[in-house]
Short mmCIF file of C-alpha atoms and ligand atoms in Angstrom, two decimals:
data_model
loop_
_atom_site.label_atom_id
_atom_site.label_comp_id
_atom_site.label_asym_id
_atom_site.label_seq_id
_atom_site.Cartn_x
_atom_site.Cartn_y
_atom_site.Cartn_z
CA MET A 1 -4.63 32.82 5.86
CA ASN A 2 -4.31 31.92 9.60
CA HIS A 3 -6.94 29.07 10.02
CA ASP A 4 -6.32 29.26 13.86
CA SER A 5 -8.07 32.72 13.93
CA LEU A 6 -11.34 31.47 12.44
CA PRO A 7 -14.03 31.92 15.14
CA PHE A 8 -16.05 28.93 15.92
CA GLY A 9 -19.29 29.01 14.02
CA SER A 10 -17.79 30.37 10.85
CA ARG A 11 -17.55 27.02 9.37
CA THR A 12 -20.70 27.38 7.13
CA ARG A 13 -19.49 30.66 5.61
CA TYR A 14 -15.91 29.23 5.30
CA ALA A 15 -17.27 25.97 3.81
CA ALA A 16 -19.25 27.87 1.06
CA ARG A 17 -16.20 28.94 -0.66
CA MET A 18 -14.17 25.66 -0.39
CA PRO A 19 -13.32 23.61 -3.41
CA THR A 20 -15.54 20.44 -3.59
CA ALA A 21 -14.92 17.09 -5.03
CA ARG A 22 -16.93 14.00 -5.78
CA ALA A 23 -15.99 11.27 -3.55
CA ALA A 24 -16.98 7.67 -2.63
CA LEU A 25 -18.15 7.89 1.12
CA ILE A 26 -18.54 5.34 3.71
CA HIS A 27 -21.27 6.58 6.01
CA GLU A 28 -21.49 3.29 8.34
CA VAL A 29 -19.53 0.06 8.67
CA GLY A 30 -20.81 -2.45 5.89
CA GLY A 31 -22.84 0.38 4.25
CA GLY A 32 -20.68 0.19 1.00
CA PHE A 33 -19.04 3.00 -0.92
CA VAL A 34 -21.70 5.78 -1.55
CA PRO A 35 -21.00 8.61 -4.16
CA GLY A 36 -21.26 12.06 -2.50
CA GLU A 37 -19.61 15.48 -2.56
CA ILE A 38 -16.99 16.65 -0.03
CA GLU A 39 -15.45 20.10 0.60
CA LEU A 40 -11.71 20.55 0.95
CA ASP A 41 -9.86 23.12 3.11
CA ASP A 42 -7.02 25.11 1.47
CA PRO A 43 -3.76 23.55 2.05
CA ILE A 44 -1.85 24.70 5.08
CA GLY A 45 1.73 23.92 6.38
CA ARG A 46 3.15 21.14 4.06
CA GLU A 47 -0.14 20.09 2.66
CA VAL A 48 -0.70 19.56 -1.06
CA LEU A 49 -3.95 19.52 -2.96
CA VAL A 50 -3.84 16.71 -5.66
CA ASP A 51 -6.13 16.27 -8.58
CA VAL A 52 -6.65 12.45 -8.30
CA ARG A 53 -6.40 10.55 -11.65
CA ALA A 54 -6.42 7.10 -10.52
CA ALA A 55 -6.89 5.18 -7.25
CA GLY A 56 -6.23 1.48 -6.65
CA LEU A 57 -8.71 -0.81 -4.81
CA CYS A 58 -6.80 -2.43 -2.04
CA HIS A 59 -8.29 -5.21 0.11
CA THR A 60 -7.32 -3.20 3.20
CA ASP A 61 -9.92 -0.60 2.30
CA LEU A 62 -12.59 -3.26 1.95
CA THR A 63 -11.68 -5.04 5.14
CA MET A 64 -11.90 -1.78 6.93
CA ALA A 65 -15.22 -0.83 5.26
CA HIS A 66 -16.74 -3.96 6.63
CA ALA A 67 -15.22 -4.32 10.02
CA ASP A 68 -15.59 -1.90 12.94
CA VAL A 69 -12.09 -1.06 13.73
CA GLY A 70 -13.04 2.46 15.30
CA ILE A 71 -12.66 4.60 12.14
CA PRO A 72 -14.77 7.68 12.60
CA MET A 73 -17.58 7.99 10.00
CA PRO A 74 -18.21 9.33 7.36
CA ALA A 75 -14.97 8.49 5.86
CA VAL A 76 -13.18 8.67 2.58
CA PHE A 77 -11.21 5.45 2.02
CA GLY A 78 -8.64 4.61 -0.60
CA HIS A 79 -4.93 5.04 -0.19
CA GLU A 80 -3.44 4.08 -3.60
CA ALA A 81 -3.69 7.38 -5.40
CA ALA A 82 -1.90 8.98 -8.20
CA GLY A 83 -2.54 12.42 -9.63
CA VAL A 84 -1.31 16.03 -10.44
CA VAL A 85 -0.37 18.58 -7.95
CA ALA A 86 -3.06 21.41 -8.16
CA ALA A 87 -1.85 23.65 -5.14
CA VAL A 88 0.75 23.46 -2.29
CA GLY A 89 0.78 24.82 1.20
CA PRO A 90 3.22 27.57 2.21
CA GLU A 91 5.63 25.23 3.79
CA ALA A 92 5.61 22.47 1.16
CA THR A 93 9.04 22.31 -0.56
CA GLY A 94 9.36 18.89 -2.12
CA VAL A 95 6.56 19.13 -4.89
CA ALA A 96 5.27 21.76 -7.25
CA VAL A 97 1.99 22.53 -9.04
CA GLY A 98 1.84 20.24 -12.20
CA ASP A 99 4.05 17.53 -10.63
CA HIS A 100 2.70 13.98 -11.12
CA VAL A 101 2.60 12.26 -7.55
CA VAL A 102 1.91 8.89 -6.00
CA GLY A 103 0.36 8.87 -2.54
CA CYS A 104 1.84 6.30 0.02
CA LEU A 105 0.18 5.33 3.30
CA VAL A 106 3.53 5.32 5.20
CA GLN A 107 2.95 8.28 7.52
CA HIS A 108 6.27 9.52 8.70
CA CYS A 109 7.54 12.63 10.04
CA GLY A 110 10.80 12.73 8.18
CA THR A 111 12.97 14.03 11.10
CA CYS A 112 13.03 11.35 13.98
CA ASP A 113 16.06 9.20 14.38
CA ARG A 114 14.27 6.27 12.52
CA CYS A 115 13.21 8.38 9.63
CA ARG A 116 16.63 9.66 9.22
CA ALA A 117 17.86 6.14 9.06
CA GLY A 118 15.57 5.25 6.41
CA ARG A 119 13.19 3.39 8.56
CA ALA A 120 9.99 5.53 7.82
CA THR A 121 7.70 2.61 8.60
CA LEU A 122 8.90 2.69 12.20
CA CYS A 123 8.53 6.68 12.50
CA ARG A 124 8.20 7.79 16.08
CA ASP A 125 5.72 10.50 15.06
CA PRO A 126 3.50 9.49 12.28
CA GLY A 127 0.90 11.90 13.28
CA ALA A 128 3.13 14.86 12.22
CA THR A 129 1.44 14.30 8.64
CA LEU A 130 -1.95 15.19 10.05
CA ARG A 131 -3.74 18.25 11.17
CA GLY A 132 -3.72 19.06 15.03
CA PRO A 133 -6.82 19.01 17.16
CA ASP A 134 -7.17 22.78 16.92
CA ASP A 135 -7.08 22.86 13.05
CA PRO A 136 -10.20 22.87 10.99
CA PRO A 137 -10.84 19.49 9.37
CA ARG A 138 -9.13 18.91 5.89
CA LEU A 139 -12.39 17.38 4.55
CA THR A 140 -16.02 18.11 5.19
CA CYS A 141 -19.36 16.86 3.93
CA GLY A 142 -22.20 19.55 4.37
CA GLY A 143 -20.02 21.16 6.97
CA GLU A 144 -19.29 18.00 8.98
CA PRO A 145 -15.90 16.57 9.39
CA VAL A 146 -14.94 13.62 7.13
CA HIS A 147 -12.36 11.17 8.13
CA GLN A 148 -9.56 10.61 5.64
CA MET A 149 -8.24 7.07 5.52
CA VAL A 150 -4.50 7.09 6.56
CA GLY A 151 -4.23 10.73 5.71
CA ILE A 152 -5.07 10.07 1.90
CA GLY A 153 -8.63 9.15 1.22
CA GLY A 154 -8.04 8.61 -2.47
CA PHE A 155 -11.43 7.52 -3.54
CA ALA A 156 -12.21 11.18 -4.40
CA GLU A 157 -11.45 13.51 -7.29
CA ARG A 158 -9.19 15.67 -5.11
CA VAL A 159 -7.26 14.86 -2.01
CA LEU A 160 -5.39 17.25 0.57
CA VAL A 161 -2.16 15.29 1.68
CA ASP A 162 0.87 16.13 3.61
CA GLU A 163 3.77 16.17 1.06
CA ARG A 164 5.74 13.63 3.22
CA GLN A 165 2.89 11.15 1.85
CA LEU A 166 3.63 11.93 -1.77
CA VAL A 167 6.38 10.96 -4.04
CA VAL A 168 7.06 12.66 -7.45
CA VAL A 169 7.02 10.37 -10.42
CA SER A 170 7.66 10.57 -14.04
CA ARG A 171 4.96 12.33 -16.18
CA GLU A 172 5.37 9.21 -18.68
CA LEU A 173 4.11 6.62 -16.05
CA PRO A 174 0.31 5.99 -16.67
CA PHE A 175 -1.74 7.06 -13.58
CA ALA A 176 -3.38 3.66 -13.15
CA GLN A 177 0.11 2.06 -12.85
CA ALA A 178 1.63 4.76 -10.62
CA ALA A 179 -1.25 4.29 -8.10
CA LEU A 180 0.04 0.90 -7.33
CA LEU A 181 3.49 2.03 -6.32
CA GLY A 182 2.51 3.32 -2.92
CA CYS A 183 1.03 0.12 -1.35
CA GLY A 184 1.02 -3.37 -2.93
CA VAL A 185 3.97 -3.06 -5.13
CA LEU A 186 6.09 -1.25 -2.55
CA THR A 187 5.33 -3.93 0.00
CA GLY A 188 6.43 -6.71 -2.20
CA VAL A 189 9.51 -5.02 -3.72
CA GLY A 190 10.46 -3.59 -0.41
CA ALA A 191 10.31 -6.89 1.34
CA VAL A 192 12.77 -8.52 -1.11
CA ARG A 193 15.09 -5.37 -1.07
CA ASN A 194 14.94 -4.16 2.42
CA ALA A 195 14.11 -7.14 4.62
CA ALA A 196 15.23 -10.33 2.79
CA ARG A 197 17.90 -8.50 0.92
CA VAL A 198 18.01 -11.11 -1.86
CA ARG A 199 21.45 -11.58 -3.41
CA PRO A 200 22.65 -13.17 -6.62
CA GLY A 201 22.19 -16.89 -6.63
CA ASP A 202 19.67 -16.96 -3.74
CA ALA A 203 16.53 -19.21 -3.68
CA VAL A 204 13.62 -17.50 -2.96
CA ALA A 205 9.92 -18.88 -2.24
CA VAL A 206 6.78 -16.60 -2.31
CA ILE A 207 3.51 -17.64 -0.90
CA GLY A 208 0.66 -16.04 -2.56
CA ALA A 209 0.90 -14.53 -5.99
CA GLY A 210 -1.39 -11.34 -5.99
CA THR A 211 0.05 -7.95 -6.42
CA VAL A 212 2.38 -8.04 -3.51
CA GLY A 213 3.75 -11.56 -4.29
CA LEU A 214 4.16 -10.75 -8.16
CA SER A 215 6.04 -7.64 -7.20
CA ALA A 216 8.28 -9.62 -4.82
CA ILE A 217 8.91 -12.25 -7.63
CA ALA A 218 9.84 -9.50 -10.11
CA ALA A 219 12.24 -7.91 -7.51
CA ALA A 220 13.78 -11.25 -6.58
CA ALA A 221 14.34 -11.83 -10.27
CA ALA A 222 15.86 -8.33 -10.54
CA ALA A 223 18.27 -8.96 -7.67
CA GLY A 224 19.55 -12.14 -9.39
CA ALA A 225 17.79 -14.90 -7.52
CA GLN A 226 18.50 -18.22 -9.19
CA ARG A 227 15.29 -20.09 -8.21
CA ILE A 228 12.17 -18.43 -7.45
CA VAL A 229 9.25 -20.48 -6.45
CA ALA A 230 5.72 -19.14 -6.49
CA VAL A 231 3.07 -20.94 -4.24
CA ASP A 232 -0.72 -20.33 -4.78
CA LEU A 233 -4.01 -22.09 -5.00
CA ALA A 234 -4.96 -20.61 -8.28
CA LEU A 235 -3.37 -21.72 -11.61
CA GLU A 236 -4.19 -18.25 -13.10
CA LYS A 237 -2.05 -16.66 -10.56
CA LEU A 238 0.72 -19.12 -10.93
CA ASP A 239 0.65 -18.45 -14.78
CA ALA A 240 1.13 -14.72 -13.89
CA ALA A 241 3.95 -15.67 -11.44
CA ARG A 242 5.94 -17.19 -14.32
CA GLU A 243 5.58 -14.03 -16.35
CA PHE A 244 6.86 -12.08 -13.48
CA GLY A 245 9.99 -14.23 -13.18
CA ALA A 246 9.13 -17.32 -11.16
CA THR A 247 11.24 -20.33 -12.21
CA HIS A 248 9.05 -22.88 -10.63
CA VAL A 249 5.36 -22.71 -9.56
CA VAL A 250 3.59 -24.97 -6.87
CA ASP A 251 -0.11 -25.45 -7.08
CA SER A 252 -0.68 -25.79 -3.26
CA SER A 253 -4.22 -27.12 -4.00
CA ALA A 254 -2.86 -30.22 -5.42
CA THR A 255 0.68 -30.64 -4.03
CA ASP A 256 2.36 -30.45 -0.57
CA PRO A 257 4.02 -27.00 -0.89
CA VAL A 258 6.63 -27.75 1.72
CA ALA A 259 7.98 -30.73 -0.20
CA ALA A 260 7.56 -29.08 -3.47
CA VAL A 261 9.52 -25.92 -2.54
CA ARG A 262 12.32 -27.99 -0.76
CA ALA A 263 12.64 -30.08 -4.07
CA ALA A 264 12.78 -26.98 -6.25
CA THR A 265 15.36 -25.34 -4.03
CA GLY A 266 17.58 -28.18 -3.20
CA GLY A 267 16.50 -28.30 0.54
CA GLY A 268 14.90 -24.94 1.21
CA ALA A 269 14.86 -21.29 0.43
CA ASP A 270 17.09 -18.75 1.55
CA ALA A 271 14.23 -16.36 1.72
CA VAL A 272 10.57 -17.36 2.15
CA LEU A 273 7.93 -14.51 1.91
CA ASP A 274 4.42 -15.20 3.23
CA VAL A 275 2.12 -12.82 1.52
CA VAL A 276 -1.01 -14.75 2.65
CA GLY A 277 -0.68 -14.51 6.38
CA ILE A 278 -2.54 -17.45 7.89
CA GLU A 279 -1.38 -19.92 10.38
CA GLN A 280 -0.91 -22.66 7.76
CA THR A 281 1.02 -20.66 5.25
CA ALA A 282 3.40 -19.15 8.00
CA GLN A 283 3.90 -22.57 9.51
CA GLN A 284 4.73 -24.03 5.98
CA GLY A 285 6.91 -21.01 5.12
CA LEU A 286 8.92 -21.76 8.12
CA ALA A 287 9.45 -25.45 7.06
CA MET A 288 10.54 -24.29 3.60
CA THR A 289 13.17 -22.03 4.93
CA ALA A 290 16.78 -23.21 4.40
CA PRO A 291 19.39 -23.20 7.29
CA GLY A 292 20.62 -19.67 7.51
CA GLY A 293 17.61 -18.37 5.81
CA GLY A 294 14.55 -16.38 6.81
CA LEU A 295 10.88 -16.46 6.75
CA TYR A 296 9.52 -12.82 6.23
CA LEU A 297 5.84 -12.26 7.23
CA VAL A 298 4.74 -9.71 4.53
CA GLY A 299 0.81 -10.02 4.54
CA VAL A 300 -1.74 -10.98 7.13
CA MET A 301 -5.02 -12.28 6.27
CA ASP A 302 -5.81 -13.56 9.71
CA PRO A 303 -4.47 -11.16 12.43
CA THR A 304 -5.06 -13.64 15.18
CA ALA A 305 -2.91 -16.37 13.57
CA ARG A 306 0.02 -17.61 15.45
CA ILE A 307 2.95 -20.04 14.91
CA SER A 308 5.13 -21.81 17.45
CA PRO A 309 8.54 -22.67 16.17
CA LYS A 310 10.90 -24.99 18.31
CA LEU A 311 13.64 -22.80 19.61
CA PHE A 312 16.40 -25.24 19.11
CA GLY A 313 15.48 -25.62 15.47
CA LEU A 314 15.73 -21.90 14.96
CA ILE A 315 18.99 -21.54 16.75
CA GLN A 316 20.75 -24.61 15.40
CA ALA A 317 19.81 -23.86 11.80
CA GLN A 318 20.13 -20.11 12.35
CA ARG A 319 16.83 -19.28 10.84
CA ARG A 320 14.91 -15.95 11.50
CA ILE A 321 11.42 -14.98 11.33
CA GLU A 322 10.92 -11.25 10.56
CA GLY A 323 7.81 -9.17 10.24
CA VAL A 324 8.10 -6.73 7.28
CA TYR A 325 5.48 -3.86 7.45
CA MET A 326 4.86 -2.00 4.06
CA GLY A 327 8.11 -3.50 2.69
CA GLY A 328 10.21 -1.79 5.40
CA ALA A 329 10.02 1.09 3.00
CA ASP A 330 11.27 4.71 2.88
CA PRO A 331 8.80 5.80 0.11
CA ARG A 332 11.08 8.62 -1.20
CA ARG A 333 14.05 6.18 -1.65
CA ASP A 334 12.08 3.13 -2.81
CA ILE A 335 9.30 4.38 -4.91
CA PRO A 336 11.48 6.17 -7.58
CA GLU A 337 13.68 3.01 -7.57
CA ILE A 338 10.44 0.70 -8.28
CA ALA A 339 9.48 3.45 -11.07
CA ARG A 340 12.99 2.79 -12.55
CA MET A 341 12.56 -0.92 -12.40
CA ALA A 342 9.22 -0.53 -14.38
CA ARG A 343 10.84 1.64 -16.88
CA SER A 344 13.67 -0.94 -17.56
CA GLY A 345 11.17 -3.67 -18.04
CA ALA A 346 12.08 -5.42 -14.84
CA LEU A 347 8.59 -5.01 -13.46
CA ASP A 348 5.51 -5.09 -15.70
CA LEU A 349 3.30 -2.66 -13.81
CA GLY A 350 0.85 -2.73 -16.66
CA ALA A 351 0.10 -6.40 -16.21
CA LEU A 352 -0.93 -5.65 -12.70
CA VAL A 353 -3.76 -3.46 -13.64
CA SER A 354 -6.69 -5.77 -14.81
CA ALA A 355 -9.39 -3.28 -15.04
CA GLU A 356 -10.53 0.42 -14.58
CA VAL A 357 -13.81 1.46 -12.92
CA GLY A 358 -15.53 4.67 -12.23
CA LEU A 359 -15.80 6.38 -8.77
CA ASP A 360 -19.45 5.08 -8.37
CA GLN A 361 -18.55 1.42 -9.25
CA ILE A 362 -16.25 0.76 -6.37
CA ASP A 363 -18.29 -1.98 -4.73
CA GLU A 364 -18.53 -3.66 -8.23
CA GLY A 365 -14.70 -3.20 -8.62
CA TYR A 366 -14.15 -5.14 -5.40
CA ARG A 367 -16.56 -7.99 -6.56
CA MET A 368 -14.34 -8.20 -9.64
CA LEU A 369 -11.24 -9.11 -7.45
CA HIS A 370 -12.85 -12.51 -6.69
CA ASP A 371 -11.83 -13.49 -10.20
CA PRO A 372 -8.35 -15.10 -9.97
CA ASN A 373 -7.62 -13.68 -13.44
CA VAL A 374 -7.97 -10.06 -11.94
CA VAL A 375 -4.97 -8.71 -10.11
CA ARG A 376 -5.85 -5.02 -9.51
CA VAL A 377 -8.79 -2.82 -10.21
CA VAL A 378 -8.26 0.79 -10.38
CA VAL A 379 -10.73 3.58 -10.13
CA ALA A 380 -9.98 6.06 -13.10
CA PHE A 381 -11.00 9.63 -12.94
ZN1 LIG B 401 -3.12 -0.96 0.17
ZN1 LIG B 402 9.78 10.01 11.94
#
């Protein structure tokens, strides 16, 4: 049907026949996740209707739910979704009904020079994955438009997503594990493979051993890194880091992490990944970097943090500092590769899923993440 021809005011009639879905809605900043019902439009263009089976709780959603960053309300948050394709738009060619898919927040057009070069995170036209201003909204609640976080809005039984934000995965992969592939795991593995380009024999240090850090550690091990040093404040996380492939662990609450990493790596790491992203960790990360090596800024807990390296120190020792957004990933290239890593046993995705909660328990699920034994909590449908 031609949605452009719908006369203004027909929304109510139109909405009455739209499919509905239970969703966790944010109505106001700081108001928490409130169960409700949304209506979804039919897929147009390259859109795909997905029955969501699992959605990961990412800190980004929580941060944005509590800070006014200009997101229109009401909104459906959640961007780590996995599910089954229920319907496809007339121009979608990459997925079929019944496919198991993973959502990815990297919005990319797929056709610009950067996308074609495999640099989807630098796409010149990420808005190509969204509806235009003249199209009816994808989601409504009681007829009112609902904002869809990063084009996904995974805290809902159903999502309507552009196919460029979906990657088909094996039907054998459990949904709760698949859900993690589009954000945290992709960020960690991508940083090692696409940015640091870790090679056999390298020494790698990873500051922060949550989902991203553990994924990076597993990827470094798979790439043949000889020494992998995990740095964290929580002993539980350091235990997990060993299981993911860390050869050394540093409890930075008790030890000077710079001296410890230098000692463990024989003078510094070829690649240091700062997954925490505060001034102190970035500064320490630079001091842990071997001559010729790189500090990769992967996570950011404090967006205002800054560091001030001495220019000559960088030049003389040929160190680099590189920002890595979403693992510098091309989702369609990297997510299937990570799924293969998981299948081969190189990455224990199951160990990252600590607990599953219902759609009406999202606030509770986020509280569970304060426990250092909890890596990831997933909403299961
Ligand atoms: Zn995320
Ligand atoms: Zn592009």
